[in-house]
XYZ file of C-alpha atoms in Angstrom:
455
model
C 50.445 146.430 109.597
C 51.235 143.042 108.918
C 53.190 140.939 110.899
C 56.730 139.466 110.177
C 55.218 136.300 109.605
C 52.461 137.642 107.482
C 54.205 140.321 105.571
C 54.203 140.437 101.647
C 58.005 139.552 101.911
C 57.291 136.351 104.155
C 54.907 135.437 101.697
C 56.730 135.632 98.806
C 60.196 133.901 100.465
C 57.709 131.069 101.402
C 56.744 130.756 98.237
C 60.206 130.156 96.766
C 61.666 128.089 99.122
C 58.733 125.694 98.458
C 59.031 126.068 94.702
C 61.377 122.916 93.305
C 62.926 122.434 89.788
C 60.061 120.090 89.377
C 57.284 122.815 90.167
C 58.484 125.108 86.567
C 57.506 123.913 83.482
C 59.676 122.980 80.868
C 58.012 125.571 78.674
C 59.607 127.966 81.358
C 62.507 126.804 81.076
C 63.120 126.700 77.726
C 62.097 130.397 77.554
C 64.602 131.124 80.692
C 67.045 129.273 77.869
C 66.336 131.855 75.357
C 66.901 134.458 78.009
C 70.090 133.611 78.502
C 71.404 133.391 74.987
C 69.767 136.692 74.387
C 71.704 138.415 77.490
C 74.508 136.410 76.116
C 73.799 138.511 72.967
C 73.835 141.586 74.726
C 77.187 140.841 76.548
C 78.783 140.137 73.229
C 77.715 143.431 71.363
C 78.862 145.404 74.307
C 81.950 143.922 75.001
C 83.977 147.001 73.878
C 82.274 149.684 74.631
C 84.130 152.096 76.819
C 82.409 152.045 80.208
C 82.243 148.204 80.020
C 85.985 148.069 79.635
C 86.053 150.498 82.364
C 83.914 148.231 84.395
C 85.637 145.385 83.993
C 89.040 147.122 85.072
C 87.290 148.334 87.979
C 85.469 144.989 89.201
C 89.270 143.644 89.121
C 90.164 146.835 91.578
C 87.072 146.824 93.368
C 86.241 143.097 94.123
C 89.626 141.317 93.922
C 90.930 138.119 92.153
C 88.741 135.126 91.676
C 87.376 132.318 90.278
C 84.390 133.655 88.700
C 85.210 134.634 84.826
C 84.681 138.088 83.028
C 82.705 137.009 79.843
C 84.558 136.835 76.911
C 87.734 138.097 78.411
C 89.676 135.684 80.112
C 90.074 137.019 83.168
C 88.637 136.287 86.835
C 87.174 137.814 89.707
C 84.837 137.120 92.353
C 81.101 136.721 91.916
C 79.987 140.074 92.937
C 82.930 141.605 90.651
C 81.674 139.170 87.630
C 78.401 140.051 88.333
C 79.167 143.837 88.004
C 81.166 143.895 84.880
C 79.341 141.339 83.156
C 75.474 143.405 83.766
C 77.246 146.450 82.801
C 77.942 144.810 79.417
C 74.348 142.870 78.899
C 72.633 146.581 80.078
C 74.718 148.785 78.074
C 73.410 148.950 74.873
C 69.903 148.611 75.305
C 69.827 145.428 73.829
C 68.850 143.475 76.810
C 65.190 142.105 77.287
C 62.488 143.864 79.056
C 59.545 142.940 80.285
C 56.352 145.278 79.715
C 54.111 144.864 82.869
C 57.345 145.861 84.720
C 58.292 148.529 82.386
C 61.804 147.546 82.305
C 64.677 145.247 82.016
C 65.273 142.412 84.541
C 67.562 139.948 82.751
C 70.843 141.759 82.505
C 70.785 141.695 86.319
C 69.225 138.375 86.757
C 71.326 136.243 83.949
C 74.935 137.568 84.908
C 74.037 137.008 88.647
C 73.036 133.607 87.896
C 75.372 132.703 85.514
C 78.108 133.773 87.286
C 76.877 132.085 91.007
C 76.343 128.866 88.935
C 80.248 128.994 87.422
C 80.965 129.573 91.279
C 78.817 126.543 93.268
C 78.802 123.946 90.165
C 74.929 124.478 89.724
C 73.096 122.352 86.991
C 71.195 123.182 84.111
C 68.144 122.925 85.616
C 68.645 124.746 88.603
C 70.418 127.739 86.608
C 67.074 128.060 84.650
C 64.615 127.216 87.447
C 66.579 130.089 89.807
C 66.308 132.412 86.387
C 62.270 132.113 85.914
C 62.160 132.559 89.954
C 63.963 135.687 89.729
C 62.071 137.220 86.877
C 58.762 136.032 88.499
C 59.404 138.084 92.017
C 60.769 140.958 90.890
C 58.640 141.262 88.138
C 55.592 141.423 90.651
C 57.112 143.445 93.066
C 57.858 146.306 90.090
C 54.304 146.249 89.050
C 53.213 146.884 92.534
C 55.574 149.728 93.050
C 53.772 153.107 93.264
C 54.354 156.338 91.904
C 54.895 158.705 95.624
C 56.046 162.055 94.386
C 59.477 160.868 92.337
C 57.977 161.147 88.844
C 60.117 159.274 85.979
C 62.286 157.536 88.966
C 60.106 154.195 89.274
C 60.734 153.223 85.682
C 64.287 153.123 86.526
C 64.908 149.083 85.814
C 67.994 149.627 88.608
C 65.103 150.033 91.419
C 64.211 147.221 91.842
C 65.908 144.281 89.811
C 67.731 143.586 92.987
C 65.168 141.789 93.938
C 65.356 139.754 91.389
C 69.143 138.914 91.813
C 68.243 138.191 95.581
C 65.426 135.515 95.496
C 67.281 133.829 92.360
C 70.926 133.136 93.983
C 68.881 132.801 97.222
C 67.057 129.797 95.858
C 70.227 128.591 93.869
C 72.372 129.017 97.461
C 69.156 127.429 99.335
C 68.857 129.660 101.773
C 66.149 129.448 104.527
C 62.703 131.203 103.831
C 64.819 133.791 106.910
C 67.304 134.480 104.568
C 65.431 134.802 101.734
C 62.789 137.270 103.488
C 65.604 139.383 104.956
C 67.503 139.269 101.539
C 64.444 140.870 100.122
C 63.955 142.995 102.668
C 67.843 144.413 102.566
C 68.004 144.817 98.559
C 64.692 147.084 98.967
C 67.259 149.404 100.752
C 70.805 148.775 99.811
C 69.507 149.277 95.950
C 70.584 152.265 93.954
C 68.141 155.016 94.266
C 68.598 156.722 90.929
C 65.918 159.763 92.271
C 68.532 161.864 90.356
C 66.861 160.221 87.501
C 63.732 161.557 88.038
C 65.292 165.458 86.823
C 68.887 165.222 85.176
C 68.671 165.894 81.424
C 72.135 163.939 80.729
C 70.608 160.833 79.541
C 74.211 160.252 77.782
C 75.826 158.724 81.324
C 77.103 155.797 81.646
C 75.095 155.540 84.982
C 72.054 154.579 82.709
C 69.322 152.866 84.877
C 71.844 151.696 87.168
C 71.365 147.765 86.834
C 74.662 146.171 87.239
C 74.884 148.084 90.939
C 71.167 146.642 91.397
C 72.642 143.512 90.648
C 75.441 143.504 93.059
C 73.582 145.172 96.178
C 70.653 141.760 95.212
C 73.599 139.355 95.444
C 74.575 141.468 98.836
C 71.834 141.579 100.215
C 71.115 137.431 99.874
C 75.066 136.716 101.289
C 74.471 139.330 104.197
C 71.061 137.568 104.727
C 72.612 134.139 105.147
C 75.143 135.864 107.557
C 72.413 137.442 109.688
C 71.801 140.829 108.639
C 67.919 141.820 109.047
C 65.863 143.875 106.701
C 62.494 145.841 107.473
C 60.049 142.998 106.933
C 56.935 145.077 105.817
C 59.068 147.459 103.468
C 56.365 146.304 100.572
C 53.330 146.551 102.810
C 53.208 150.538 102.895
C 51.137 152.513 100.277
C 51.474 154.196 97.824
C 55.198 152.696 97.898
C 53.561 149.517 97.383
C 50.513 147.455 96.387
C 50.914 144.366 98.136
C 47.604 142.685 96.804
C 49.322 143.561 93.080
C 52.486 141.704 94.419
C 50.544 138.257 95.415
C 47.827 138.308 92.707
C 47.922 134.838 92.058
C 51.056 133.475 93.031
C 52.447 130.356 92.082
C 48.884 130.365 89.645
C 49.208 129.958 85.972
C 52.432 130.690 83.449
C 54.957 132.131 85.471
C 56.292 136.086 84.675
C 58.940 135.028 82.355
C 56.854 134.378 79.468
C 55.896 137.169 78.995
C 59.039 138.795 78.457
C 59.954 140.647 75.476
C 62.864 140.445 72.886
C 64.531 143.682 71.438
C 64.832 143.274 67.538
C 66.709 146.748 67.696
C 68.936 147.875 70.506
C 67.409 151.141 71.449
C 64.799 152.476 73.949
C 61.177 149.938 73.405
C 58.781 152.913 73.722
C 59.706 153.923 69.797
C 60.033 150.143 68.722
C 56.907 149.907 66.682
C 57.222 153.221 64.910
C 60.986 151.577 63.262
C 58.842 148.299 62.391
C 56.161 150.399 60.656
C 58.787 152.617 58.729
C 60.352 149.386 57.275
C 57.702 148.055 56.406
C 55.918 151.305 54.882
C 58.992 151.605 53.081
C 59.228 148.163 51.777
C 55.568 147.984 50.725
C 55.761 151.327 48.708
C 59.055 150.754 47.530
C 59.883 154.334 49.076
C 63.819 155.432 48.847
C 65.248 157.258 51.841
C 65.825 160.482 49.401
C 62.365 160.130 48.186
C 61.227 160.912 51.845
C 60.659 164.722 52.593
C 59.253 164.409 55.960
C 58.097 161.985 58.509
C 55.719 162.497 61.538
C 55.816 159.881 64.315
C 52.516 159.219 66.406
C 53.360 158.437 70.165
C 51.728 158.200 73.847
C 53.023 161.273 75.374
C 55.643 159.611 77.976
C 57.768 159.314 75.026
C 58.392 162.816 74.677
C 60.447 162.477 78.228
C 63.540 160.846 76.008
C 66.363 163.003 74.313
C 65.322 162.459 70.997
C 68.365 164.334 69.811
C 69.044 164.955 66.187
C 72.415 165.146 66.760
C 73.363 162.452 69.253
C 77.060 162.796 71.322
C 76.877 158.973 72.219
C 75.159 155.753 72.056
C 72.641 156.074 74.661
C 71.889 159.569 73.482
C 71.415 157.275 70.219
C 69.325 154.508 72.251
C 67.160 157.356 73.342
C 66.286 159.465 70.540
C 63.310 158.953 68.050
C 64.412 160.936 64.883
C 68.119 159.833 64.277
C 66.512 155.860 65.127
C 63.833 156.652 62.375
C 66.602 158.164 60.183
C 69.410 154.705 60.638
C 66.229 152.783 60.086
C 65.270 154.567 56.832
C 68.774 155.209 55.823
C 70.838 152.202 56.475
C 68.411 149.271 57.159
C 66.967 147.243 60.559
C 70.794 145.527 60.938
C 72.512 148.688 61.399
C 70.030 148.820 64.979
C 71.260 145.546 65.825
C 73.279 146.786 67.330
C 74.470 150.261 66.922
C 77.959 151.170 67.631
C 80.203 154.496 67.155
C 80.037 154.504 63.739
C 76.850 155.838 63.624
C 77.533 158.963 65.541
C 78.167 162.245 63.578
C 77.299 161.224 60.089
C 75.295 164.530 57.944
C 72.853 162.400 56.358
C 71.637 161.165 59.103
C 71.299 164.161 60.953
C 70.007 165.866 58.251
C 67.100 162.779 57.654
C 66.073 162.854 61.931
C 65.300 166.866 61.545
C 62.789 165.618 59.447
C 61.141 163.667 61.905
C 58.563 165.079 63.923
C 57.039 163.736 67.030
C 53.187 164.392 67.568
C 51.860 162.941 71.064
C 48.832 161.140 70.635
C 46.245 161.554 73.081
C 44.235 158.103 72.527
C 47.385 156.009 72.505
C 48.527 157.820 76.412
C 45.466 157.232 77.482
C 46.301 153.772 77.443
C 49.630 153.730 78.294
C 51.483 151.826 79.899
C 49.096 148.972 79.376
C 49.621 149.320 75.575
C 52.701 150.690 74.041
C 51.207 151.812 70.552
C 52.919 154.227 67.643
C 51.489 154.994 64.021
C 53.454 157.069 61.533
C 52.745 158.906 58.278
C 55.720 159.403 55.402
C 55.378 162.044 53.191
C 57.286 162.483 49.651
C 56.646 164.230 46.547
C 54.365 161.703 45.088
C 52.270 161.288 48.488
C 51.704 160.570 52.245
C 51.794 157.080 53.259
C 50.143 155.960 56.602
C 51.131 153.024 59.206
C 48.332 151.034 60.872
C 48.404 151.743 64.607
C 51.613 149.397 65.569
C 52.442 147.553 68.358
C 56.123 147.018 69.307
C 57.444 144.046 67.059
C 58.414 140.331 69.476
C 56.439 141.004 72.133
C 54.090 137.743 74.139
C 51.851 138.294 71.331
C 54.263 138.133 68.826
C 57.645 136.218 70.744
C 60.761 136.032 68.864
C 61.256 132.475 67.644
C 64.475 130.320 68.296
C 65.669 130.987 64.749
C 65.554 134.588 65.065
C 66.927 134.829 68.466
C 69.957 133.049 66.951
C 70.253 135.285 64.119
C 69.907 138.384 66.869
C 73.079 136.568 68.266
C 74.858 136.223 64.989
C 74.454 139.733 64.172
C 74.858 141.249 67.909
C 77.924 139.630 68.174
C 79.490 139.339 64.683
C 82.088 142.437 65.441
C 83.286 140.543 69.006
C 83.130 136.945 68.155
C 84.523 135.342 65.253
C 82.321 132.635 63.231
C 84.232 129.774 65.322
C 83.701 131.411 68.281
C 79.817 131.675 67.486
C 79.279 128.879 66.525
C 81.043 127.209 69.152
C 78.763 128.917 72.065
C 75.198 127.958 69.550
C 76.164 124.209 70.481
C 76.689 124.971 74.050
C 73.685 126.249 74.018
C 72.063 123.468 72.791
C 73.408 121.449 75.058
C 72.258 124.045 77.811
C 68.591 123.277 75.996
C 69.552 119.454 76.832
C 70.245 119.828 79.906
C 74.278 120.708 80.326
C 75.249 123.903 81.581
C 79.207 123.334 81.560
C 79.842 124.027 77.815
C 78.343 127.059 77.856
C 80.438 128.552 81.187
C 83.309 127.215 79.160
C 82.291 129.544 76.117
C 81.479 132.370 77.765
C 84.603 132.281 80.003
C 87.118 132.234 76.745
C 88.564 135.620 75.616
C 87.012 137.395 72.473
C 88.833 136.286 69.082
C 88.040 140.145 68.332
C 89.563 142.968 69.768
C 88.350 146.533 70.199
């Protein structure tokens, strides 16, 4: 067993409270940039939903009056109360980044937490995206090394373990000691949601989700108990199979750092069915196919797919975010925008329903073999004048592929068209800019103004 000193959590504290502004690229940077206005995005789009509104009347119960604001509301609370309400709204509609090595989603716990810390301490620009890729980079590592010990389906729960994320990044922004940030690493590894009940409920419709915004707040707990002197168990990610410590420190602080590797959603449902809605549109654009020309339509999958809902008659937006044919059937039906995001709207309408019962779902034995490495789909559409056949399709804006600036704007447009009004938009693009130039006040100013929209 290692000792405190030598533990995987000493290791990786030293290694951020060495790391300096100066250390992280500007490439890295500019791509923690793009995070943020992506998350920002996310907030926007979610803004109204009915557990965020819930949230946000709850952080104001829960965690008292502040100085911190509630994104796009007007309001204020304290950090750990911003941080809460304003993950539940980047996380809830599936919009929110991911990353694929981790198999999950680490900026709506990581931005909010920053973001809000920085509109708290006066941070700068720099050190709001520095503290970003920092975050990403840990937690990132520490989710790949995580193993699988009997709780099947629970580990790719993104609420695990992006508390570690939160905790290194406002440790480093705070500068706390490489004590703190150790013990604050070693805390959120407990005080984390567990979400085993993950692992076997079949009502994927909660609003518990994968439980990121309470990751988010136990992180930022765990780093302020840490600087107060609560302890953690140092080797908590030195025991297999919970962990692979030699996965966590594979060349640390060597080559591009985690972030960059990150993925943007062009729709805002579940990633694993991502490049089957890419290869419909396209299949249908190329053949000039009509949605009533289509009789059927089988979708080609790794087999961990088959775990989600995939309802053809979806009660609510995450049983929407998690369900293959009615996705296939907005895609084919209404267009790509109408996933960007999806709202109420969508729920209960016949021809859509009747479109996703033509969608079947075959589990492809080559592409889970491969699995998680590769995330592949292919799909074949069949009408009365013949079958047409996808390529085998990798999800769309991926490292290989990464979203460019323009269409990460036009993501924002869209995402946040029904919450924001053009002023408003266009207002937070040039603080975002600015951000990109190195000022971080405009854009806490924009965020912190109510919504010109209402619900």
């Amino acid at each position: 067993m290692a000792s405190p000193s030598t533990s995987t959590v000493s290791v990786l504290a030293r290694y951020v409270c060495d790391l300096k502004s100066t250390d992280i690229s500007d490439k890295t940077k500019r791509h923690a940039a793009m995070c943020v206005l992506d998350t920002l995005a996310a907030a926007a789009a979610g803004l109204h939903v009915s557990s965020v509104v819930a949230a946000r009347e709850a952080s104001m119960t829960l965690f008292g009056k502040g100085e911190v604001p509630l994104w796009f509301d007007g309001r204020q609370t304290t950090a750990a109360g911003a941080i809460f309400a304003n993950s539940c709204a980047a996380a809830v509609l599936d919009m929110d980044d991911g990353h694929s090595e981790a198999r999950g989603h680490p900026a709506a716990a990581v931005i909010p937490a920053v973001l809000n810390l920085a509109a708290e301490i006066g941070a700068s620009a720099d050190e709001v995206l520095s503290a970003i890729a920092i975050g990403y980079e840990v937690g990132i590592r520490i989710k790949a090394a995580r193993g699988d010990h009997g709780q099947k389906g629970w580990n790719g729960q993104s609420g695990v373990w992006t508390g570690f994320c939160v905790a290194v990044a406002t440790g480093w922004l705070l500068r706390a000691s490489e004590e703190q940030i150790a013990n604050s690493i070693a805390l959120a590894g407990v005080y984390s949601p567990n979400l085993v009940a993950t692992s076997y409920t079949k009502e994927l419709g909660a609003d518990v989700k994968e439980g990121i915004p309470w990751s988010a707040v136990a992180g930022y707990s765990s780093m302020i108990l840490a600087k107060l002197g609560h302890a953690g168990f140092r080797d908590t990610l030195d025991h297999s199979p919970f962990y692979d410590s030699s996965v966590i420190l594979h060349e640390l602080g060597a080559g591009e750092m985690k972030i960059v590797g990150n993925y943007f959603k062009p729709y805002a449902n579940c990633r694993h069915f991502h490049a089957a809605l890419k290869a419909l549109e396209t299949v249908m654009a190329e053949h000039a196919i009509k949605p009533s020309d289509i009789t059927s339509v089988k979708v080609y999958i790794y087999d961990y797919a088959m775990r989600l809902s995939n309802a053809t008659q979806p009660e609510n937006l995450t049983d929407i975010q998690y369900s293959i044919p009615y996705c296939m059937a907005i895609m084919a039906i209404l267009g790509a925008d109408s996933l960007m995001p999806i709202d109420e709207s969508l729920l209960g309408r016949p021809e859509l329903v009747s479109f996703a019962e033509k969608v079947e779902i075959v589990p492809d034995p080559e592409y889970s073999a491969i699995y998680p490495r590769m995330t592949l789909n292919r799909i074949d559409v069949f009408t009365a004048n013949g079958t047409y056949s996808s390529p085998t399709t990798r999800p769309p804006c991926g490292p290989y592929a990464p979203m460019s600036m323009q269409e990460l704007e036009r993501k924002f447009r869209n995402a946040s068209s029904k919450v924001l009004d053009e002023r408003q938009q266009e207002d937070l693009l040039r603080a975002f800019n600015r951000l990109l130039n190195g000022e971080i006040a405009p854009l806490l100013e924009a965020i912190a103004r109510p919504a010109a929209i209402g619900a």
